[in-house]
Tab-separated table of C-alpha atoms and ligand atoms in Angstrom:
chain	number	residue	atom	x	y	z
A	229	MET	CA	0.000	0.000	0.000
A	230	GLN	CA	2.946	2.358	0.453
A	231	PRO	CA	3.187	5.122	-2.157
A	232	ILE	CA	6.128	6.065	-4.351
A	233	GLY	CA	7.316	9.634	-3.670
A	234	ILE	CA	8.187	11.927	-6.584
A	235	PHE	CA	9.332	15.530	-6.283
A	236	ASP	CA	10.561	18.509	-8.261
A	237	SER	CA	10.883	22.268	-7.864
A	238	GLY	CA	7.622	22.632	-9.782
A	239	VAL	CA	5.677	21.118	-12.640
A	240	GLY	CA	8.717	19.581	-14.397
A	241	GLY	CA	8.536	16.313	-12.467
A	242	LEU	CA	5.030	15.746	-13.779
A	243	THR	CA	6.717	14.483	-16.961
A	244	VAL	CA	8.149	11.704	-14.764
A	245	LEU	CA	4.908	11.111	-12.840
A	246	LYS	CA	3.035	10.691	-16.119
A	247	ARG	CA	5.445	8.034	-17.388
A	248	MET	CA	5.502	6.290	-14.000
A	249	ARG	CA	1.719	5.997	-14.019
A	250	GLU	CA	1.828	4.571	-17.540
A	251	ALA	CA	4.495	2.044	-16.534
A	252	LEU	CA	3.120	1.188	-13.080
A	253	PRO	CA	-0.551	2.219	-13.001
A	254	ARG	CA	-1.473	0.261	-9.869
A	255	GLU	CA	0.974	2.115	-7.640
A	256	ASN	CA	-0.016	4.979	-5.374
A	257	TYR	CA	2.023	8.156	-5.740
A	258	ILE	CA	2.819	11.271	-3.771
A	259	TYR	CA	3.921	14.251	-5.849
A	260	PHE	CA	5.536	17.277	-4.215
A	261	ALA	CA	6.100	20.523	-6.158
A	262	ASP	CA	8.347	23.039	-4.412
A	263	LEU	CA	6.710	26.170	-5.810
A	264	ALA	CA	8.015	28.271	-2.911
A	265	ASN	CA	11.591	27.639	-4.022
A	266	VAL	CA	11.379	27.303	-7.819
A	267	PRO	CA	13.676	27.758	-9.720
A	268	TYR	CA	16.421	25.674	-8.135
A	269	GLY	CA	18.742	26.559	-11.026
A	270	ASP	CA	19.941	29.872	-9.583
A	271	LYS	CA	20.471	28.689	-5.984
A	272	SER	CA	23.720	27.723	-4.297
A	273	PRO	CA	24.507	24.004	-3.924
A	274	GLY	CA	24.325	24.333	-0.110
A	275	HIS	CA	20.866	25.881	-0.303
A	276	ILE	CA	19.645	23.094	-2.595
A	277	VAL	CA	20.977	20.413	-0.244
A	278	LYS	CA	19.013	22.022	2.605
A	279	ILE	CA	15.811	22.299	0.573
A	280	VAL	CA	15.999	18.711	-0.649
A	281	SER	CA	16.749	17.334	2.854
A	282	GLY	CA	13.452	18.841	4.016
A	283	ILE	CA	11.561	17.266	1.118
A	284	LEU	CA	13.138	13.855	1.767
A	285	ASP	CA	12.106	14.056	5.437
A	286	PHE	CA	8.581	14.937	4.341
A	287	MET	CA	8.508	11.930	1.998
A	288	ARG	CA	9.795	9.594	4.707
A	289	HIS	CA	7.120	10.939	7.035
A	290	LYS	CA	4.558	9.940	4.372
A	291	ASN	CA	5.952	6.412	4.581
A	292	VAL	CA	6.966	6.132	0.926
A	293	LYS	CA	8.554	2.879	-0.306
A	294	ALA	CA	10.812	4.644	-2.844
A	295	ILE	CA	11.697	8.208	-3.793
A	296	ILE	CA	12.274	9.550	-7.297
A	297	MET	CA	14.132	12.833	-7.542
A	298	ALA	CA	12.301	13.992	-10.671
A	299	CYS	CA	14.754	16.836	-10.753
A	300	ASN	CA	18.206	16.906	-12.327
A	301	THR	CA	19.437	19.518	-9.874
A	302	SER	CA	18.749	17.283	-6.860
A	303	SER	CA	20.038	14.277	-8.773
A	304	ALA	CA	23.293	16.173	-9.428
A	305	LEU	CA	23.849	17.727	-6.012
A	306	VAL	CA	22.184	15.518	-3.417
A	307	LEU	CA	21.713	11.999	-4.764
A	308	PRO	CA	25.389	10.962	-5.153
A	309	GLY	CA	26.153	11.684	-1.469
A	310	LEU	CA	23.075	9.841	-0.223
A	311	LEU	CA	23.796	6.795	-2.370
A	312	GLU	CA	27.377	6.731	-1.171
A	313	ASN	CA	26.389	6.795	2.490
A	314	GLY	CA	23.387	4.485	2.113
A	315	TYR	CA	19.762	5.563	2.451
A	316	PRO	CA	16.916	3.649	4.112
A	317	VAL	CA	14.565	3.656	1.072
A	318	PRO	CA	15.451	3.128	-2.603
A	319	LEU	CA	16.351	6.441	-4.252
A	320	PHE	CA	16.299	7.231	-7.960
A	321	GLY	CA	17.440	10.201	-10.024
A	322	MET	CA	17.458	11.529	-13.563
A	323	ILE	CA	21.095	11.435	-14.621
A	324	GLU	CA	22.732	8.021	-14.306
A	325	PRO	CA	20.113	6.016	-16.301
A	326	ILE	CA	20.211	8.353	-19.331
A	327	ALA	CA	24.020	8.650	-19.224
A	328	GLU	CA	24.355	4.853	-19.219
A	329	ALA	CA	21.876	4.548	-22.100
A	330	ALA	CA	23.693	7.188	-24.163
A	331	LYS	CA	27.025	5.424	-23.636
A	332	ASN	CA	25.899	1.853	-24.054
A	333	GLY	CA	22.860	0.971	-26.158
A	334	LEU	CA	22.059	4.240	-27.898
A	335	GLY	CA	25.474	4.606	-29.505
A	336	SER	CA	25.788	8.368	-29.022
A	337	LYS	CA	29.151	9.962	-29.829
A	338	ARG	CA	28.679	13.697	-29.425
A	339	VAL	CA	26.179	14.731	-26.793
A	340	GLY	CA	24.657	18.109	-26.018
A	341	ILE	CA	23.004	18.661	-22.640
A	342	LEU	CA	20.624	21.478	-21.791
A	343	ALA	CA	20.286	21.990	-18.036
A	344	ASN	CA	20.022	24.732	-15.453
A	345	PRO	CA	23.202	26.536	-14.289
A	346	VAL	CA	23.657	24.551	-11.032
A	347	THR	CA	23.343	21.206	-12.780
A	348	VAL	CA	25.804	22.295	-15.484
A	349	ASN	CA	28.282	23.648	-12.913
A	350	SER	CA	28.186	20.377	-10.968
A	351	GLY	CA	29.889	18.770	-14.007
A	352	ILE	CA	28.024	15.520	-13.370
A	353	TYR	CA	26.689	14.999	-16.878
A	354	GLN	CA	30.112	15.427	-18.492
A	355	LYS	CA	31.630	13.094	-15.891
A	356	MET	CA	29.009	10.384	-16.322
A	357	LEU	CA	29.066	10.665	-20.121
A	358	ALA	CA	32.865	10.380	-20.360
A	359	PRO	CA	34.553	9.313	-22.629
A	360	LEU	CA	31.861	10.677	-24.988
A	361	ASN	CA	32.409	14.155	-26.358
A	362	SER	CA	29.846	16.411	-24.663
A	363	VAL	CA	28.854	20.012	-24.115
A	364	ALA	CA	26.536	21.128	-21.291
A	365	VAL	CA	24.738	24.429	-21.780
A	366	PRO	CA	23.225	26.423	-18.878
A	367	CYS	CA	19.680	27.547	-19.730
A	368	PRO	CA	18.496	29.867	-16.924
A	369	ARG	CA	15.554	31.291	-18.899
A	370	LEU	CA	13.662	28.078	-19.655
A	371	VAL	CA	12.161	27.004	-16.297
A	372	PRO	CA	10.274	30.314	-15.770
A	373	PHE	CA	8.607	29.890	-19.203
A	374	VAL	CA	7.439	26.375	-18.402
A	375	GLU	CA	6.193	27.327	-14.925
A	376	LYS	CA	4.014	29.961	-16.629
A	377	GLY	CA	2.703	27.418	-19.131
A	378	ILE	CA	4.551	29.091	-22.030
A	379	PHE	CA	5.863	26.353	-24.332
A	380	GLU	CA	6.398	28.221	-27.620
A	381	GLY	CA	6.617	31.659	-29.168
A	382	GLU	CA	9.203	34.259	-30.025
A	383	GLU	CA	10.740	34.596	-26.558
A	384	VAL	CA	11.116	30.843	-26.127
A	385	GLU	CA	12.688	30.513	-29.569
A	386	SER	CA	15.108	33.358	-29.003
A	387	ALA	CA	16.320	31.796	-25.721
A	388	LEU	CA	16.606	28.397	-27.383
A	389	ALA	CA	18.500	29.796	-30.377
A	390	GLU	CA	21.191	30.957	-27.940
A	391	TYR	CA	21.218	27.701	-25.940
A	392	LEU	CA	21.248	25.401	-28.957
A	393	ALA	CA	24.166	27.184	-30.677
A	394	PRO	CA	26.922	25.257	-28.782
A	395	VAL	CA	25.037	22.005	-29.411
A	396	GLU	CA	24.944	22.689	-33.156
A	397	GLU	CA	28.603	23.702	-33.018
A	398	LEU	CA	29.509	20.321	-31.555
A	399	ASN	CA	27.421	18.724	-34.315
A	400	ALA	CA	25.809	16.658	-31.564
A	401	ASP	CA	24.069	13.437	-32.586
A	402	THR	CA	22.184	13.417	-29.269
A	403	LEU	CA	20.646	16.132	-27.104
A	404	ILE	CA	19.735	15.309	-23.508
A	405	LEU	CA	17.004	17.414	-21.914
A	406	GLY	CA	18.801	17.710	-18.572
A	407	CYS	CA	15.963	19.339	-16.660
A	408	THR	CA	12.543	17.781	-16.177
A	409	HIS	CA	10.871	21.034	-17.209
A	410	TYR	CA	12.320	20.897	-20.735
A	411	PRO	CA	10.291	18.038	-22.275
A	412	PHE	CA	7.407	20.534	-22.427
A	413	LEU	CA	9.563	22.490	-24.892
A	414	ALA	CA	10.631	19.420	-26.895
A	415	PRO	CA	8.435	20.141	-29.953
A	416	VAL	CA	10.066	23.584	-30.408
A	417	ILE	CA	13.546	22.220	-29.684
A	418	GLU	CA	13.087	19.454	-32.259
A	419	LYS	CA	11.832	21.960	-34.809
A	420	MET	CA	14.849	24.221	-34.249
A	421	LEU	CA	17.605	21.584	-34.399
A	422	LYS	CA	19.092	21.398	-37.876
A	423	ASN	CA	21.471	18.431	-37.907
A	424	GLY	CA	19.060	15.560	-37.273
A	425	THR	CA	20.087	15.517	-33.592
A	426	ARG	CA	18.113	12.972	-31.552
A	427	VAL	CA	16.383	14.537	-28.524
A	428	LEU	CA	16.257	12.384	-25.395
A	429	ASP	CA	13.973	12.768	-22.395
A	430	PRO	CA	15.737	11.105	-19.423
A	431	SER	CA	12.446	10.242	-17.705
A	432	LEU	CA	11.979	7.222	-19.965
A	433	TYR	CA	15.255	5.719	-18.719
A	434	THR	CA	14.671	6.593	-15.064
A	435	VAL	CA	11.225	4.984	-15.141
A	436	LYS	CA	12.717	1.808	-16.648
A	437	GLN	CA	15.304	1.679	-13.844
A	438	VAL	CA	12.651	2.262	-11.145
A	439	LYS	CA	10.442	-0.499	-12.523
A	440	GLN	CA	13.286	-3.022	-12.767
A	441	THR	CA	14.670	-2.223	-9.316
A	442	LEU	CA	11.325	-2.284	-7.491
A	443	HIS	CA	10.497	-5.558	-9.217
A	444	LYS	CA	13.814	-7.050	-8.051
A	445	LEU	CA	13.194	-5.807	-4.510
A	446	CYS	CA	9.634	-7.269	-4.581
A	447	LEU	CA	8.269	-3.808	-3.832
A	448	LEU	CA	5.747	-3.592	-6.667
A	449	ARG	CA	2.086	-3.618	-5.850
A	450	LYS	CA	0.502	-6.840	-7.039
A	451	MET	CA	-3.063	-6.626	-5.786
A	452	ASN	CA	-5.789	-4.730	-7.521
A	453	ASN	CA	-6.975	-1.947	-5.235
A	454	GLY	CA	-10.626	-1.890	-6.214
A	455	ASN	CA	-10.279	1.366	-8.156
A	456	GLY	CA	-10.335	-0.193	-11.604
A	457	GLY	CA	-6.725	-1.225	-10.956
A	458	LYS	CA	-5.555	2.386	-10.824
A	459	GLY	CA	-3.548	3.775	-7.942
A	460	ARG	CA	-4.074	7.193	-6.350
A	461	VAL	CA	-1.949	10.318	-6.591
A	462	GLU	CA	-1.743	12.799	-3.727
A	463	PHE	CA	-0.426	16.230	-4.653
A	464	TYR	CA	1.443	18.573	-2.304
A	465	THR	CA	3.121	21.922	-2.837
A	466	SER	CA	5.037	24.364	-0.640
A	467	LYS	CA	3.076	27.341	-2.119
A	468	SER	CA	0.195	28.314	-4.396
A	469	PRO	CA	-1.871	25.096	-4.398
A	470	GLU	CA	-4.549	26.602	-6.661
A	471	ASN	CA	-1.974	27.587	-9.245
A	472	PHE	CA	-0.436	24.168	-9.195
A	473	LYS	CA	-3.835	22.502	-9.448
A	474	SER	CA	-4.734	24.180	-12.726
A	475	LEU	CA	-1.274	23.790	-14.301
A	476	ALA	CA	-0.987	20.145	-13.229
A	477	GLY	CA	-4.454	19.402	-14.606
A	478	LEU	CA	-3.407	20.934	-17.913
A	479	PHE	CA	-0.141	18.970	-18.061
A	480	LEU	CA	-1.620	15.643	-17.019
A	481	GLY	CA	-4.731	16.052	-19.136
A	482	GLU	CA	-7.047	15.241	-16.254
A	483	GLN	CA	-8.743	16.976	-13.367
A	484	VAL	CA	-6.489	17.299	-10.291
A	485	GLU	CA	-8.859	17.141	-7.340
A	486	ASP	CA	-6.928	18.258	-4.340
A	487	VAL	CA	-3.530	19.892	-3.749
A	488	LYS	CA	-2.390	20.304	-0.161
A	489	GLU	CA	-0.074	23.083	0.952
A	490	VAL	CA	2.932	22.152	3.101
A	491	SER	CA	3.958	25.591	4.314
A	492	GLU	CA	6.706	24.219	6.626
A	493	LEU	CA	8.722	23.492	3.489
A	494	ALA	CA	8.333	27.025	2.082
A	495	ALA	CA	10.977	28.965	3.986
A	496	VAL	CA	14.236	27.057	3.651
B	702	DGL	N1	13.127	20.470	-12.927
B	702	DGL	C1	14.298	20.548	-12.135
B	702	DGL	C2	15.473	19.912	-12.817
B	702	DGL	O1	15.286	18.930	-13.489
B	702	DGL	C3	14.548	21.882	-11.464
B	702	DGL	C4	14.566	23.050	-12.373
B	702	DGL	C5	14.739	24.367	-11.602
B	702	DGL	O2	13.941	24.614	-10.685
B	702	DGL	O3	15.663	25.117	-11.935
B	702	DGL	O4	16.591	20.331	-12.662
């Protein structure tokens, strides 16, 4: 009966929640959107570690059986340390599964990564993708567009023209969307790329890893729960629950009934 916890700074992680529900529809989920602290991309690493520790405590308090950091920033700055020291529930992130796939299986040679400034500065993508040739581009202007529900238009294209230039320069065969907010912009990105570059959304690879690992650990829910086989999702946010409710409904293509505010997690 225990839920799977998923969190992000905002709506970006919904791209992961959506795929998780397609892959494991019987599971119950808890989704936390940190709207009080979005964007993470311009914060210091120490600040992010503090914010994420609070969210992990919240998830543990909700008795989750696994936690997915549906956020590249947390996956870059917090996950490696926790995995090294051991953590009481299985933890998953966005970076290692896609990096492994790009290196082994997908046959990429030159990889572009779009991510926020903190993720880029952590150097984790380049490290995990080595020995592939890669360029990581900081994209500070993209998350605010997505949080406002703006997925196309002149402003978006002008920001992307700047961010995609180094990727085109590398003649990348693969582009990784290194922030869970960016898949909402994928149609424009694909339209703008000229060299037939393949665009990859890491959530697909993270979801595969979660499914395989939970299966191995015998943590998957087997019994039907009397709700047509579909699990529940509880939504939480550190600020603006009404805002989140309408945006999340739009993104998920279904009515989001209830979003609870966790104000203790607002001021970190
Ligand atoms: N969506 C998150 C990520 O994947 C955080 C983006 C942000 O708040 O800057 O990095």
